[in-house]
C-alpha atoms as an extended CHARMM CRD file, in Angstrom:
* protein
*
        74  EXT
         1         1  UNK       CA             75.7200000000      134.5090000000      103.9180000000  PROA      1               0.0000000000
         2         2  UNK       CA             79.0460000000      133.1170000000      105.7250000000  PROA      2               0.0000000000
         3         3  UNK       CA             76.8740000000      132.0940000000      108.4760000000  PROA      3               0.0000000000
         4         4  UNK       CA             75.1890000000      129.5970000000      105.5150000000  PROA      4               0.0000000000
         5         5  UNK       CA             78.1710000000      128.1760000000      104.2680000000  PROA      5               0.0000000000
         6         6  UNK       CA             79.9260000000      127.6480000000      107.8730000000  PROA      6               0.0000000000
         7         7  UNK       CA             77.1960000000      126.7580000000      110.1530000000  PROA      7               0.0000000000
         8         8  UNK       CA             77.9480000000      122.8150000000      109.7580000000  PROA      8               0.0000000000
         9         9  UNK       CA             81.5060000000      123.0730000000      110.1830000000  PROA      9               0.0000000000
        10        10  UNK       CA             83.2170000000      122.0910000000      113.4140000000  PROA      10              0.0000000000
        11        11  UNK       CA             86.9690000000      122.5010000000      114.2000000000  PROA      11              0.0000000000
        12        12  UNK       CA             87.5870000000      118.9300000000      112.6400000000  PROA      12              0.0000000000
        13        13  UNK       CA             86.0310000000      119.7360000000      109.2120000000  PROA      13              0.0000000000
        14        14  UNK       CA             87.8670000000      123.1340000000      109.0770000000  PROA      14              0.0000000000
        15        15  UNK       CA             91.1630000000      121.1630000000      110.1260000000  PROA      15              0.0000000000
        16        16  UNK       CA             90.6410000000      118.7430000000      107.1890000000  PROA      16              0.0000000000
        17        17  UNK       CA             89.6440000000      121.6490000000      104.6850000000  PROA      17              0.0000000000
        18        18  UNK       CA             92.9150000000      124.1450000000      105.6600000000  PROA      18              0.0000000000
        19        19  UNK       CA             94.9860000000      120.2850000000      105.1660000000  PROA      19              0.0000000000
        20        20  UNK       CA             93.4880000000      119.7340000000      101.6150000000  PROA      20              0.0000000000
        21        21  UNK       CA             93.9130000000      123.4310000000      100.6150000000  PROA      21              0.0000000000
        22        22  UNK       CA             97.7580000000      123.2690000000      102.0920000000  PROA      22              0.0000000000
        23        23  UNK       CA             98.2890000000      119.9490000000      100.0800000000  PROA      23              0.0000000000
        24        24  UNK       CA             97.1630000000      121.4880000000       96.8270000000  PROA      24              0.0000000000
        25        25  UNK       CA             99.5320000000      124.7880000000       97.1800000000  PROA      25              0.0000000000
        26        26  UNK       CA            102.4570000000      122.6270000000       98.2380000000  PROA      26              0.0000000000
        27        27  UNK       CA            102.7030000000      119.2340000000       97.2390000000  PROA      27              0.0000000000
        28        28  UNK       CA            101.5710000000      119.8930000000       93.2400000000  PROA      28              0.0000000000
        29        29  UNK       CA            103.6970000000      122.9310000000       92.7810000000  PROA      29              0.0000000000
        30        30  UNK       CA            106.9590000000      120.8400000000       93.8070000000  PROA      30              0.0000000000
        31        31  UNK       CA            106.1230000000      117.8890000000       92.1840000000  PROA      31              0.0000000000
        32        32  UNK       CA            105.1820000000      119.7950000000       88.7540000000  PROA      32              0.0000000000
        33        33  UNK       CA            109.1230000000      122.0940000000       89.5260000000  PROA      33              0.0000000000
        34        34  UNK       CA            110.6810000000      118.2130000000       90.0740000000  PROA      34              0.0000000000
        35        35  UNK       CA            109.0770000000      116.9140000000       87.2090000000  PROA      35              0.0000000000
        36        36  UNK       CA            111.0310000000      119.6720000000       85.1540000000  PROA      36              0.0000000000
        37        37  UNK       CA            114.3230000000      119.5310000000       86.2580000000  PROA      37              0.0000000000
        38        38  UNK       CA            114.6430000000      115.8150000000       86.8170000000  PROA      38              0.0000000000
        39        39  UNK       CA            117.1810000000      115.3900000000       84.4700000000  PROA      39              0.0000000000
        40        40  UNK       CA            116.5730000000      111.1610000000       84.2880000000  PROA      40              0.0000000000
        41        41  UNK       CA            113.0720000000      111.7950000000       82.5360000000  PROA      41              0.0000000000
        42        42  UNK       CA            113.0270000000      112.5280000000       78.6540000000  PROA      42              0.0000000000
        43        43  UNK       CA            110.8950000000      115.3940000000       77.2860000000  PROA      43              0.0000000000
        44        44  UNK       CA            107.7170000000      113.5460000000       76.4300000000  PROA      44              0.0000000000
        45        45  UNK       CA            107.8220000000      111.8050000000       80.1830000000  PROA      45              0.0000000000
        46        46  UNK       CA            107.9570000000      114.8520000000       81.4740000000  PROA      46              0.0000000000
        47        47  UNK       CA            105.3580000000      116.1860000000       79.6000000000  PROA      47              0.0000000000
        48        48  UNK       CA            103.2000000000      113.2260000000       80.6710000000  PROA      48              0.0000000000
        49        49  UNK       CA            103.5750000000      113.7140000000       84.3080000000  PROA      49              0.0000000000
        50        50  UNK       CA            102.3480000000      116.9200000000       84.1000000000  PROA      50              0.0000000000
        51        51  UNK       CA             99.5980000000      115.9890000000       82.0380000000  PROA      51              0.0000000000
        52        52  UNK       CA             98.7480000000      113.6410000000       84.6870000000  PROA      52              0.0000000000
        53        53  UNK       CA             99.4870000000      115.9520000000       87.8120000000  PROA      53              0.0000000000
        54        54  UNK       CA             97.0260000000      118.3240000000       86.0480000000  PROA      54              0.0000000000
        55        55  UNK       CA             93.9850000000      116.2540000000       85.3520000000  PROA      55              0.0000000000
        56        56  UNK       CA             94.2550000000      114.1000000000       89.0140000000  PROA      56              0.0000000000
        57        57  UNK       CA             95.9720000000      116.5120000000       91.2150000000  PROA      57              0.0000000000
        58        58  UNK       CA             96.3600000000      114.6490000000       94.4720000000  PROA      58              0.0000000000
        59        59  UNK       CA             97.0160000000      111.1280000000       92.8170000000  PROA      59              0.0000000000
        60        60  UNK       CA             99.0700000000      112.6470000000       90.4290000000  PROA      60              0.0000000000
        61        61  UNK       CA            101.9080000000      113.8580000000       92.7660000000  PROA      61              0.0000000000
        62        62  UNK       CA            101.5700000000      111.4540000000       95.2360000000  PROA      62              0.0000000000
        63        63  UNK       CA            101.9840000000      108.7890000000       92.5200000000  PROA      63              0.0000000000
        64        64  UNK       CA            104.8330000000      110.8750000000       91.0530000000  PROA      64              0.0000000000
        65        65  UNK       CA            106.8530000000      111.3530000000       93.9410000000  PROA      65              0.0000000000
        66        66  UNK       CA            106.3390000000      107.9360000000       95.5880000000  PROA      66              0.0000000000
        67        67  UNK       CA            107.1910000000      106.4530000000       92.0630000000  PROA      67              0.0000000000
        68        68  UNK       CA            108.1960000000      108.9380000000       89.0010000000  PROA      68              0.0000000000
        69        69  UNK       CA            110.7950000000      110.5850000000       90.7470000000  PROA      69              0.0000000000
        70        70  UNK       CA            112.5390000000      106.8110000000       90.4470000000  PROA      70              0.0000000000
        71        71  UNK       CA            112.0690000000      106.4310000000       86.4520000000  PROA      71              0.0000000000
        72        72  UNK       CA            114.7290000000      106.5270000000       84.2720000000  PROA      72              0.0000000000
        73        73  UNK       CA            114.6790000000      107.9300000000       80.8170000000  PROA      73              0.0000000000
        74        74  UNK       CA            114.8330000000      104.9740000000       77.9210000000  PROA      74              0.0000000000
C-alpha cells in the first residue's frame, strides 16, 4: 500500500514535499502569533489577516509578512 503511494517519488519530489510540509508548520503559525500581537494593527485588521492566512495559507503569510507586518492601524 506504501509501495503505491511512493513508487513515483524520487529524492527531489520527497525534498520538495518535506519543504512544503515544513513551510506550513512554520511560516503560518508565526505569521497568525505576529498578526496578534502586532500592536500597529486594529482588531478588525487583525481579524482579516487571519481570515486571509486561513483560506490561502501560503499567499497569506507570505503576503503578510512581506507586507502586513508594515501596516499601520487608521
Amino acid at each position: 500500500m506504501i509501495t503505491e503511494f511512493t513508487s513515483g517519488f524520487g529524492i527531489w519530489e520527497w525534498i520538495m514535499v518535506i519543504f512544503a510540509i515544513l513551510s506550513l508548520l512554520l511560516i503560518i503559525p508565526f505569521a497568525i502569533f505576529d498578526t496578534l500581537k502586532s500592536k500597529s494593527l486594529s482588531t478588525s485588521q487583525k481579524f482579516l489577516w487571519i481570515i486571509f492566512i486561513l483560506i490561502a495559507p501560503y499567499l497569506g503569510a507570505v503576503v503578510y509578512l512581506f507586507w502586513g507586518r508594515k501596516q499601520k492601524a487608521l
